[in-house]
Amino acid sequence: SVRNLNRLFLEQLGLTPKQAVTLHRVEAAKRLLRNRRSVTDTAFEVGYASVSQFITTFRRVTGALPSSIL
Protein backbone atom coordinates (compact mmCIF):
# COMPACT_ATOMS: atom_id res chain seq x y z
CA SER A 1 0.00 0.00 0.00
CA VAL A 2 1.04 3.63 -0.39
CA ARG A 3 1.03 4.13 3.35
CA ASN A 4 3.30 1.14 3.90
CA LEU A 5 5.67 2.29 1.15
CA ASN A 6 5.90 5.75 2.72
CA ARG A 7 6.56 4.25 6.15
CA LEU A 8 9.28 1.90 4.91
CA PHE A 9 10.90 4.60 2.81
CA LEU A 10 10.96 6.95 5.79
CA GLU A 11 12.41 4.26 8.07
CA GLN A 12 15.18 3.34 5.62
CA LEU A 13 16.15 6.73 4.20
CA GLY A 14 14.79 9.25 6.68
CA LEU A 15 12.79 10.87 3.89
CA THR A 16 9.41 10.39 2.31
CA PRO A 17 9.37 9.41 -1.37
CA LYS A 18 8.17 12.93 -2.21
CA GLN A 19 11.06 14.52 -0.30
CA ALA A 20 13.54 12.20 -2.03
CA VAL A 21 12.20 13.14 -5.46
CA THR A 22 12.34 16.84 -4.58
CA LEU A 23 15.96 16.54 -3.43
CA HIS A 24 16.85 14.66 -6.60
CA ARG A 25 15.24 17.37 -8.76
CA VAL A 26 17.04 20.15 -6.88
CA GLU A 27 20.41 18.40 -7.24
CA ALA A 28 19.78 17.94 -10.96
CA ALA A 29 18.82 21.62 -11.18
CA LYS A 30 22.07 22.66 -9.48
CA ARG A 31 24.07 20.73 -12.08
CA LEU A 32 22.17 22.36 -14.93
CA LEU A 33 22.51 25.84 -13.44
CA ARG A 34 26.26 25.36 -12.97
CA ASN A 35 26.42 24.54 -16.68
CA ARG A 36 24.91 27.96 -17.44
CA ARG A 37 21.35 26.84 -18.16
CA SER A 38 18.74 29.53 -17.55
CA VAL A 39 16.48 29.27 -14.54
CA THR A 40 13.45 28.88 -16.81
CA ASP A 41 15.01 26.12 -18.91
CA THR A 42 16.21 24.37 -15.76
CA ALA A 43 12.79 24.49 -14.12
CA PHE A 44 11.16 22.79 -17.08
CA GLU A 45 14.06 20.36 -17.57
CA VAL A 46 13.75 18.98 -14.03
CA GLY A 47 9.99 18.60 -14.30
CA TYR A 48 8.36 21.71 -12.89
CA ALA A 49 5.38 23.14 -14.78
CA SER A 50 5.82 26.53 -13.12
CA VAL A 51 9.01 28.56 -12.77
CA SER A 52 7.67 30.19 -9.60
CA GLN A 53 7.06 26.80 -7.98
CA PHE A 54 10.57 25.73 -8.94
CA ILE A 55 12.08 28.87 -7.41
CA THR A 56 10.04 28.45 -4.22
CA THR A 57 11.03 24.79 -3.84
CA PHE A 58 14.68 25.44 -4.70
CA ARG A 59 14.88 28.21 -2.12
CA ARG A 60 13.15 26.11 0.55
CA VAL A 61 15.56 23.21 0.00
CA THR A 62 18.82 25.11 -0.51
CA GLY A 63 18.23 28.43 1.23
CA ALA A 64 19.30 30.24 -1.95
CA LEU A 65 17.71 31.41 -5.16
CA PRO A 66 18.45 29.42 -8.33
CA SER A 67 19.90 32.55 -9.92
CA SER A 68 22.62 32.63 -7.27
CA ILE A 69 24.01 29.37 -8.71
CA LEU A 70 24.51 30.91 -12.16
JSON list of N, CA and C in Angstrom, two decimals:
[
{"chain": "A", "resi": 1, "resn": "SER", "atom": "N", "xyz": [0.84, -1.19, 0.00]},
{"chain": "A", "resi": 1, "resn": "SER", "atom": "CA", "xyz": [0.00, 0.00, 0.00]},
{"chain": "A", "resi": 1, "resn": "SER", "atom": "C", "xyz": [0.88, 1.25, 0.00]},
{"chain": "A", "resi": 2, "resn": "VAL", "atom": "N", "xyz": [0.31, 2.35, -0.37]},
{"chain": "A", "resi": 2, "resn": "VAL", "atom": "CA", "xyz": [1.04, 3.63, -0.39]},
{"chain": "A", "resi": 2, "resn": "VAL", "atom": "C", "xyz": [1.51, 4.00, 1.01]},
{"chain": "A", "resi": 3, "resn": "ARG", "atom": "N", "xyz": [0.66, 3.80, 1.98]},
{"chain": "A", "resi": 3, "resn": "ARG", "atom": "CA", "xyz": [1.03, 4.13, 3.35]},
{"chain": "A", "resi": 3, "resn": "ARG", "atom": "C", "xyz": [2.23, 3.30, 3.83]},
{"chain": "A", "resi": 4, "resn": "ASN", "atom": "N", "xyz": [2.21, 2.03, 3.51]},
{"chain": "A", "resi": 4, "resn": "ASN", "atom": "CA", "xyz": [3.30, 1.14, 3.90]},
{"chain": "A", "resi": 4, "resn": "ASN", "atom": "C", "xyz": [4.60, 1.52, 3.18]},
{"chain": "A", "resi": 5, "resn": "LEU", "atom": "N", "xyz": [4.50, 1.85, 1.90]},
{"chain": "A", "resi": 5, "resn": "LEU", "atom": "CA", "xyz": [5.67, 2.29, 1.15]},
{"chain": "A", "resi": 5, "resn": "LEU", "atom": "C", "xyz": [6.27, 3.55, 1.78]},
{"chain": "A", "resi": 6, "resn": "ASN", "atom": "N", "xyz": [5.43, 4.51, 2.09]},
{"chain": "A", "resi": 6, "resn": "ASN", "atom": "CA", "xyz": [5.90, 5.75, 2.72]},
{"chain": "A", "resi": 6, "resn": "ASN", "atom": "C", "xyz": [6.58, 5.46, 4.06]},
{"chain": "A", "resi": 7, "resn": "ARG", "atom": "N", "xyz": [6.00, 4.59, 4.84]},
{"chain": "A", "resi": 7, "resn": "ARG", "atom": "CA", "xyz": [6.56, 4.25, 6.15]},
{"chain": "A", "resi": 7, "resn": "ARG", "atom": "C", "xyz": [7.92, 3.58, 6.01]},
{"chain": "A", "resi": 8, "resn": "LEU", "atom": "N", "xyz": [8.02, 2.60, 5.12]},
{"chain": "A", "resi": 8, "resn": "LEU", "atom": "CA", "xyz": [9.28, 1.90, 4.91]},
{"chain": "A", "resi": 8, "resn": "LEU", "atom": "C", "xyz": [10.36, 2.82, 4.34]},
{"chain": "A", "resi": 9, "resn": "PHE", "atom": "N", "xyz": [9.97, 3.65, 3.41]},
{"chain": "A", "resi": 9, "resn": "PHE", "atom": "CA", "xyz": [10.90, 4.60, 2.81]},
{"chain": "A", "resi": 9, "resn": "PHE", "atom": "C", "xyz": [11.45, 5.54, 3.88]},
{"chain": "A", "resi": 10, "resn": "LEU", "atom": "N", "xyz": [10.57, 6.05, 4.71]},
{"chain": "A", "resi": 10, "resn": "LEU", "atom": "CA", "xyz": [10.96, 6.95, 5.79]},
{"chain": "A", "resi": 10, "resn": "LEU", "atom": "C", "xyz": [11.88, 6.25, 6.79]},
{"chain": "A", "resi": 11, "resn": "GLU", "atom": "N", "xyz": [11.57, 5.02, 7.14]},
{"chain": "A", "resi": 11, "resn": "GLU", "atom": "CA", "xyz": [12.41, 4.26, 8.07]},
{"chain": "A", "resi": 11, "resn": "GLU", "atom": "C", "xyz": [13.81, 4.03, 7.51]},
{"chain": "A", "resi": 12, "resn": "GLN", "atom": "N", "xyz": [13.90, 3.70, 6.23]},
{"chain": "A", "resi": 12, "resn": "GLN", "atom": "CA", "xyz": [15.18, 3.34, 5.62]},
{"chain": "A", "resi": 12, "resn": "GLN", "atom": "C", "xyz": [16.03, 4.56, 5.25]},
{"chain": "A", "resi": 13, "resn": "LEU", "atom": "N", "xyz": [15.40, 5.60, 4.73]},
{"chain": "A", "resi": 13, "resn": "LEU", "atom": "CA", "xyz": [16.15, 6.73, 4.20]},
{"chain": "A", "resi": 13, "resn": "LEU", "atom": "C", "xyz": [16.00, 8.02, 5.02]},
{"chain": "A", "resi": 14, "resn": "GLY", "atom": "N", "xyz": [15.02, 8.04, 5.90]},
{"chain": "A", "resi": 14, "resn": "GLY", "atom": "CA", "xyz": [14.79, 9.25, 6.68]},
{"chain": "A", "resi": 14, "resn": "GLY", "atom": "C", "xyz": [14.06, 10.33, 5.91]},
{"chain": "A", "resi": 15, "resn": "LEU", "atom": "N", "xyz": [13.54, 9.96, 4.75]},
{"chain": "A", "resi": 15, "resn": "LEU", "atom": "CA", "xyz": [12.79, 10.87, 3.89]},
{"chain": "A", "resi": 15, "resn": "LEU", "atom": "C", "xyz": [11.56, 10.18, 3.37]},
{"chain": "A", "resi": 16, "resn": "THR", "atom": "N", "xyz": [10.55, 10.96, 3.02]},
{"chain": "A", "resi": 16, "resn": "THR", "atom": "CA", "xyz": [9.41, 10.39, 2.31]},
{"chain": "A", "resi": 16, "resn": "THR", "atom": "C", "xyz": [9.79, 10.28, 0.84]},
{"chain": "A", "resi": 17, "resn": "PRO", "atom": "N", "xyz": [9.08, 9.48, 0.07]},
{"chain": "A", "resi": 17, "resn": "PRO", "atom": "CA", "xyz": [9.37, 9.41, -1.37]},
{"chain": "A", "resi": 17, "resn": "PRO", "atom": "C", "xyz": [9.29, 10.80, -2.03]},
{"chain": "A", "resi": 18, "resn": "LYS", "atom": "N", "xyz": [8.32, 11.60, -1.64]},
{"chain": "A", "resi": 18, "resn": "LYS", "atom": "CA", "xyz": [8.17, 12.93, -2.21]},
{"chain": "A", "resi": 18, "resn": "LYS", "atom": "C", "xyz": [9.38, 13.80, -1.89]},
{"chain": "A", "resi": 19, "resn": "GLN", "atom": "N", "xyz": [9.88, 13.74, -0.67]},
{"chain": "A", "resi": 19, "resn": "GLN", "atom": "CA", "xyz": [11.06, 14.52, -0.30]},
{"chain": "A", "resi": 19, "resn": "GLN", "atom": "C", "xyz": [12.28, 14.05, -1.08]},
{"chain": "A", "resi": 20, "resn": "ALA", "atom": "N", "xyz": [12.41, 12.75, -1.28]},
{"chain": "A", "resi": 20, "resn": "ALA", "atom": "CA", "xyz": [13.54, 12.20, -2.03]},
{"chain": "A", "resi": 20, "resn": "ALA", "atom": "C", "xyz": [13.51, 12.68, -3.48]},
{"chain": "A", "resi": 21, "resn": "VAL", "atom": "N", "xyz": [12.33, 12.67, -4.08]},
{"chain": "A", "resi": 21, "resn": "VAL", "atom": "CA", "xyz": [12.20, 13.14, -5.46]},
{"chain": "A", "resi": 21, "resn": "VAL", "atom": "C", "xyz": [12.54, 14.63, -5.55]},
{"chain": "A", "resi": 22, "resn": "THR", "atom": "N", "xyz": [12.06, 15.40, -4.59]},
{"chain": "A", "resi": 22, "resn": "THR", "atom": "CA", "xyz": [12.34, 16.84, -4.58]},
{"chain": "A", "resi": 22, "resn": "THR", "atom": "C", "xyz": [13.84, 17.09, -4.47]},
{"chain": "A", "resi": 23, "resn": "LEU", "atom": "N", "xyz": [14.51, 16.38, -3.57]},
{"chain": "A", "resi": 23, "resn": "LEU", "atom": "CA", "xyz": [15.96, 16.54, -3.43]},
{"chain": "A", "resi": 23, "resn": "LEU", "atom": "C", "xyz": [16.70, 16.16, -4.71]},
{"chain": "A", "resi": 24, "resn": "HIS", "atom": "N", "xyz": [16.25, 15.09, -5.34]},
{"chain": "A", "resi": 24, "resn": "HIS", "atom": "CA", "xyz": [16.85, 14.66, -6.60]},
{"chain": "A", "resi": 24, "resn": "HIS", "atom": "C", "xyz": [16.68, 15.74, -7.67]},
{"chain": "A", "resi": 25, "resn": "ARG", "atom": "N", "xyz": [15.50, 16.32, -7.77]},
{"chain": "A", "resi": 25, "resn": "ARG", "atom": "CA", "xyz": [15.24, 17.37, -8.76]},
{"chain": "A", "resi": 25, "resn": "ARG", "atom": "C", "xyz": [16.10, 18.60, -8.50]},
{"chain": "A", "resi": 26, "resn": "VAL", "atom": "N", "xyz": [16.24, 18.97, -7.23]},
{"chain": "A", "resi": 26, "resn": "VAL", "atom": "CA", "xyz": [17.04, 20.15, -6.88]},
{"chain": "A", "resi": 26, "resn": "VAL", "atom": "C", "xyz": [18.51, 19.90, -7.20]},
{"chain": "A", "resi": 27, "resn": "GLU", "atom": "N", "xyz": [19.02, 18.72, -6.91]},
{"chain": "A", "resi": 27, "resn": "GLU", "atom": "CA", "xyz": [20.41, 18.40, -7.24]},
{"chain": "A", "resi": 27, "resn": "GLU", "atom": "C", "xyz": [20.63, 18.43, -8.75]},
{"chain": "A", "resi": 28, "resn": "ALA", "atom": "N", "xyz": [19.68, 17.90, -9.51]},
{"chain": "A", "resi": 28, "resn": "ALA", "atom": "CA", "xyz": [19.78, 17.94, -10.96]},
{"chain": "A", "resi": 28, "resn": "ALA", "atom": "C", "xyz": [19.75, 19.39, -11.44]},
{"chain": "A", "resi": 29, "resn": "ALA", "atom": "N", "xyz": [18.91, 20.21, -10.82]},
{"chain": "A", "resi": 29, "resn": "ALA", "atom": "CA", "xyz": [18.82, 21.62, -11.18]},
{"chain": "A", "resi": 29, "resn": "ALA", "atom": "C", "xyz": [20.14, 22.34, -10.91]},
{"chain": "A", "resi": 30, "resn": "LYS", "atom": "N", "xyz": [20.77, 22.04, -9.80]},
{"chain": "A", "resi": 30, "resn": "LYS", "atom": "CA", "xyz": [22.07, 22.66, -9.48]},
{"chain": "A", "resi": 30, "resn": "LYS", "atom": "C", "xyz": [23.09, 22.35, -10.57]},
{"chain": "A", "resi": 31, "resn": "ARG", "atom": "N", "xyz": [23.13, 21.10, -11.02]},
{"chain": "A", "resi": 31, "resn": "ARG", "atom": "CA", "xyz": [24.07, 20.73, -12.08]},
{"chain": "A", "resi": 31, "resn": "ARG", "atom": "C", "xyz": [23.80, 21.52, -13.36]},
{"chain": "A", "resi": 32, "resn": "LEU", "atom": "N", "xyz": [22.52, 21.63, -13.72]},
{"chain": "A", "resi": 32, "resn": "LEU", "atom": "CA", "xyz": [22.17, 22.36, -14.93]},
{"chain": "A", "resi": 32, "resn": "LEU", "atom": "C", "xyz": [22.52, 23.84, -14.80]},
{"chain": "A", "resi": 33, "resn": "LEU", "atom": "N", "xyz": [22.23, 24.42, -13.65]},
{"chain": "A", "resi": 33, "resn": "LEU", "atom": "CA", "xyz": [22.51, 25.84, -13.44]},
{"chain": "A", "resi": 33, "resn": "LEU", "atom": "C", "xyz": [24.01, 26.11, -13.47]},
{"chain": "A", "resi": 34, "resn": "ARG", "atom": "N", "xyz": [24.80, 25.20, -12.93]},
{"chain": "A", "resi": 34, "resn": "ARG", "atom": "CA", "xyz": [26.26, 25.36, -12.97]},
{"chain": "A", "resi": 34, "resn": "ARG", "atom": "C", "xyz": [26.79, 25.29, -14.40]},
{"chain": "A", "resi": 35, "resn": "ASN", "atom": "N", "xyz": [26.04, 24.62, -15.27]},
{"chain": "A", "resi": 35, "resn": "ASN", "atom": "CA", "xyz": [26.42, 24.54, -16.68]},
{"chain": "A", "resi": 35, "resn": "ASN", "atom": "C", "xyz": [25.79, 25.66, -17.50]},
{"chain": "A", "resi": 36, "resn": "ARG", "atom": "N", "xyz": [25.41, 26.72, -16.81]},
{"chain": "A", "resi": 36, "resn": "ARG", "atom": "CA", "xyz": [24.91, 27.96, -17.44]},
{"chain": "A", "resi": 36, "resn": "ARG", "atom": "C", "xyz": [23.56, 27.84, -18.12]},
{"chain": "A", "resi": 37, "resn": "ARG", "atom": "N", "xyz": [22.73, 26.91, -17.66]},
{"chain": "A", "resi": 37, "resn": "ARG", "atom": "CA", "xyz": [21.35, 26.84, -18.16]},
{"chain": "A", "resi": 37, "resn": "ARG", "atom": "C", "xyz": [20.56, 27.93, -17.48]},
{"chain": "A", "resi": 38, "resn": "SER", "atom": "N", "xyz": [19.58, 28.49, -18.15]},
{"chain": "A", "resi": 38, "resn": "SER", "atom": "CA", "xyz": [18.74, 29.53, -17.55]},
{"chain": "A", "resi": 38, "resn": "SER", "atom": "C", "xyz": [17.84, 28.91, -16.48]},
{"chain": "A", "resi": 39, "resn": "VAL", "atom": "N", "xyz": [17.38, 29.74, -15.59]},
{"chain": "A", "resi": 39, "resn": "VAL", "atom": "CA", "xyz": [16.48, 29.27, -14.54]},
{"chain": "A", "resi": 39, "resn": "VAL", "atom": "C", "xyz": [15.21, 28.70, -15.15]},
{"chain": "A", "resi": 40, "resn": "THR", "atom": "N", "xyz": [14.68, 29.36, -16.15]},
{"chain": "A", "resi": 40, "resn": "THR", "atom": "CA", "xyz": [13.45, 28.88, -16.81]},
{"chain": "A", "resi": 40, "resn": "THR", "atom": "C", "xyz": [13.66, 27.53, -17.45]},
{"chain": "A", "resi": 41, "resn": "ASP", "atom": "N", "xyz": [14.73, 27.40, -18.25]},
{"chain": "A", "resi": 41, "resn": "ASP", "atom": "CA", "xyz": [15.01, 26.12, -18.91]},
{"chain": "A", "resi": 41, "resn": "ASP", "atom": "C", "xyz": [15.23, 25.02, -17.88]},
{"chain": "A", "resi": 42, "resn": "THR", "atom": "N", "xyz": [15.94, 25.34, -16.81]},
{"chain": "A", "resi": 42, "resn": "THR", "atom": "CA", "xyz": [16.21, 24.37, -15.76]},
{"chain": "A", "resi": 42, "resn": "THR", "atom": "C", "xyz": [14.93, 23.91, -15.09]},
{"chain": "A", "resi": 43, "resn": "ALA", "atom": "N", "xyz": [14.06, 24.84, -14.78]},
{"chain": "A", "resi": 43, "resn": "ALA", "atom": "CA", "xyz": [12.79, 24.49, -14.12]},
{"chain": "A", "resi": 43, "resn": "ALA", "atom": "C", "xyz": [12.02, 23.47, -14.94]},
{"chain": "A", "resi": 44, "resn": "PHE", "atom": "N", "xyz": [11.90, 23.71, -16.23]},
{"chain": "A", "resi": 44, "resn": "PHE", "atom": "CA", "xyz": [11.16, 22.79, -17.08]},
{"chain": "A", "resi": 44, "resn": "PHE", "atom": "C", "xyz": [11.92, 21.47, -17.29]},
{"chain": "A", "resi": 45, "resn": "GLU", "atom": "N", "xyz": [13.23, 21.55, -17.37]},
{"chain": "A", "resi": 45, "resn": "GLU", "atom": "CA", "xyz": [14.06, 20.36, -17.57]},
{"chain": "A", "resi": 45, "resn": "GLU", "atom": "C", "xyz": [13.93, 19.36, -16.41]},
{"chain": "A", "resi": 46, "resn": "VAL", "atom": "N", "xyz": [13.83, 19.88, -15.18]},
{"chain": "A", "resi": 46, "resn": "VAL", "atom": "CA", "xyz": [13.75, 18.98, -14.03]},
{"chain": "A", "resi": 46, "resn": "VAL", "atom": "C", "xyz": [12.31, 18.65, -13.65]},
{"chain": "A", "resi": 47, "resn": "GLY", "atom": "N", "xyz": [11.35, 19.09, -14.46]},
{"chain": "A", "resi": 47, "resn": "GLY", "atom": "CA", "xyz": [9.99, 18.60, -14.30]},
{"chain": "A", "resi": 47, "resn": "GLY", "atom": "C", "xyz": [8.99, 19.52, -13.65]},
{"chain": "A", "resi": 48, "resn": "TYR", "atom": "N", "xyz": [9.33, 20.78, -13.46]},
{"chain": "A", "resi": 48, "resn": "TYR", "atom": "CA", "xyz": [8.36, 21.71, -12.89]},
{"chain": "A", "resi": 48, "resn": "TYR", "atom": "C", "xyz": [7.55, 22.34, -14.01]},
{"chain": "A", "resi": 49, "resn": "ALA", "atom": "N", "xyz": [6.26, 22.51, -13.80]},
{"chain": "A", "resi": 49, "resn": "ALA", "atom": "CA", "xyz": [5.38, 23.14, -14.78]},
{"chain": "A", "resi": 49, "resn": "ALA", "atom": "C", "xyz": [5.35, 24.65, -14.59]},
{"chain": "A", "resi": 50, "resn": "SER", "atom": "N", "xyz": [5.86, 25.11, -13.45]},
{"chain": "A", "resi": 50, "resn": "SER", "atom": "CA", "xyz": [5.82, 26.53, -13.12]},
{"chain": "A", "resi": 50, "resn": "SER", "atom": "C", "xyz": [7.20, 26.96, -12.62]},
{"chain": "A", "resi": 51, "resn": "VAL", "atom": "N", "xyz": [7.71, 28.03, -13.19]},
{"chain": "A", "resi": 51, "resn": "VAL", "atom": "CA", "xyz": [9.01, 28.56, -12.77]},
{"chain": "A", "resi": 51, "resn": "VAL", "atom": "C", "xyz": [8.92, 29.05, -11.33]},
{"chain": "A", "resi": 52, "resn": "SER", "atom": "N", "xyz": [7.81, 29.67, -10.97]},
{"chain": "A", "resi": 52, "resn": "SER", "atom": "CA", "xyz": [7.67, 30.19, -9.60]},
{"chain": "A", "resi": 52, "resn": "SER", "atom": "C", "xyz": [7.67, 29.06, -8.58]},
{"chain": "A", "resi": 53, "resn": "GLN", "atom": "N", "xyz": [7.03, 27.95, -8.90]},
{"chain": "A", "resi": 53, "resn": "GLN", "atom": "CA", "xyz": [7.06, 26.80, -7.98]},
{"chain": "A", "resi": 53, "resn": "GLN", "atom": "C", "xyz": [8.46, 26.23, -7.86]},
{"chain": "A", "resi": 54, "resn": "PHE", "atom": "N", "xyz": [9.19, 26.19, -8.97]},
{"chain": "A", "resi": 54, "resn": "PHE", "atom": "CA", "xyz": [10.57, 25.73, -8.94]},
{"chain": "A", "resi": 54, "resn": "PHE", "atom": "C", "xyz": [11.42, 26.62, -8.04]},
{"chain": "A", "resi": 55, "resn": "ILE", "atom": "N", "xyz": [11.30, 27.92, -8.21]},
{"chain": "A", "resi": 55, "resn": "ILE", "atom": "CA", "xyz": [12.08, 28.87, -7.41]},
{"chain": "A", "resi": 55, "resn": "ILE", "atom": "C", "xyz": [11.75, 28.73, -5.93]},
{"chain": "A", "resi": 56, "resn": "THR", "atom": "N", "xyz": [10.47, 28.61, -5.61]},
{"chain": "A", "resi": 56, "resn": "THR", "atom": "CA", "xyz": [10.04, 28.45, -4.22]},
{"chain": "A", "resi": 56, "resn": "THR", "atom": "C", "xyz": [10.62, 27.18, -3.61]},
{"chain": "A", "resi": 57, "resn": "THR", "atom": "N", "xyz": [10.52, 26.07, -4.33]},
{"chain": "A", "resi": 57, "resn": "THR", "atom": "CA", "xyz": [11.03, 24.79, -3.84]},
{"chain": "A", "resi": 57, "resn": "THR", "atom": "C", "xyz": [12.56, 24.83, -3.72]},
{"chain": "A", "resi": 58, "resn": "PHE", "atom": "N", "xyz": [13.22, 25.36, -4.72]},
{"chain": "A", "resi": 58, "resn": "PHE", "atom": "CA", "xyz": [14.68, 25.44, -4.70]},
{"chain": "A", "resi": 58, "resn": "PHE", "atom": "C", "xyz": [15.15, 26.25, -3.49]},
{"chain": "A", "resi": 59, "resn": "ARG", "atom": "N", "xyz": [14.50, 27.36, -3.25]},
{"chain": "A", "resi": 59, "resn": "ARG", "atom": "CA", "xyz": [14.88, 28.21, -2.12]},
{"chain": "A", "resi": 59, "resn": "ARG", "atom": "C", "xyz": [14.61, 27.52, -0.78]},
{"chain": "A", "resi": 60, "resn": "ARG", "atom": "N", "xyz": [13.48, 26.82, -0.68]},
{"chain": "A", "resi": 60, "resn": "ARG", "atom": "CA", "xyz": [13.15, 26.11, 0.55]},
{"chain": "A", "resi": 60, "resn": "ARG", "atom": "C", "xyz": [14.18, 25.03, 0.84]},
{"chain": "A", "resi": 61, "resn": "VAL", "atom": "N", "xyz": [14.63, 24.32, -0.19]},
{"chain": "A", "resi": 61, "resn": "VAL", "atom": "CA", "xyz": [15.56, 23.21, 0.00]},
{"chain": "A", "resi": 61, "resn": "VAL", "atom": "C", "xyz": [16.99, 23.70, 0.23]},
{"chain": "A", "resi": 62, "resn": "THR", "atom": "N", "xyz": [17.42, 24.71, -0.54]},
{"chain": "A", "resi": 62, "resn": "THR", "atom": "CA", "xyz": [18.82, 25.11, -0.51]},
{"chain": "A", "resi": 62, "resn": "THR", "atom": "C", "xyz": [19.08, 26.37, 0.33]},
{"chain": "A", "resi": 63, "resn": "GLY", "atom": "N", "xyz": [18.04, 27.16, 0.55]},
{"chain": "A", "resi": 63, "resn": "GLY", "atom": "CA", "xyz": [18.23, 28.43, 1.23]},
{"chain": "A", "resi": 63, "resn": "GLY", "atom": "C", "xyz": [18.74, 29.53, 0.31]},
{"chain": "A", "resi": 64, "resn": "ALA", "atom": "N", "xyz": [18.81, 29.25, -0.98]},
{"chain": "A", "resi": 64, "resn": "ALA", "atom": "CA", "xyz": [19.30, 30.24, -1.95]},
{"chain": "A", "resi": 64, "resn": "ALA", "atom": "C", "xyz": [18.40, 30.24, -3.17]},
{"chain": "A", "resi": 65, "resn": "LEU", "atom": "N", "xyz": [18.46, 31.33, -3.90]},
{"chain": "A", "resi": 65, "resn": "LEU", "atom": "CA", "xyz": [17.71, 31.41, -5.16]},
{"chain": "A", "resi": 65, "resn": "LEU", "atom": "C", "xyz": [18.48, 30.67, -6.26]},
{"chain": "A", "resi": 66, "resn": "PRO", "atom": "N", "xyz": [17.77, 30.11, -7.22]},
{"chain": "A", "resi": 66, "resn": "PRO", "atom": "CA", "xyz": [18.45, 29.42, -8.33]},
{"chain": "A", "resi": 66, "resn": "PRO", "atom": "C", "xyz": [19.41, 30.35, -9.08]},
{"chain": "A", "resi": 67, "resn": "SER", "atom": "N", "xyz": [19.05, 31.60, -9.18]},
{"chain": "A", "resi": 67, "resn": "SER", "atom": "CA", "xyz": [19.90, 32.55, -9.92]},
{"chain": "A", "resi": 67, "resn": "SER", "atom": "C", "xyz": [21.24, 32.76, -9.24]},
{"chain": "A", "resi": 68, "resn": "SER", "atom": "N", "xyz": [21.35, 32.46, -7.95]},
{"chain": "A", "resi": 68, "resn": "SER", "atom": "CA", "xyz": [22.62, 32.63, -7.27]},
{"chain": "A", "resi": 68, "resn": "SER", "atom": "C", "xyz": [23.62, 31.54, -7.65]},
{"chain": "A", "resi": 69, "resn": "ILE", "atom": "N", "xyz": [23.15, 30.47, -8.27]},
{"chain": "A", "resi": 69, "resn": "ILE", "atom": "CA", "xyz": [24.01, 29.37, -8.71]},
{"chain": "A", "resi": 69, "resn": "ILE", "atom": "C", "xyz": [24.66, 29.71, -10.04]},
{"chain": "A", "resi": 70, "resn": "LEU", "atom": "N", "xyz": [24.00, 30.56, -10.82]},
{"chain": "A", "resi": 70, "resn": "LEU", "atom": "CA", "xyz": [24.51, 30.91, -12.16]},
{"chain": "A", "resi": 70, "resn": "LEU", "atom": "C", "xyz": [25.87, 31.54, -12.12]}
]
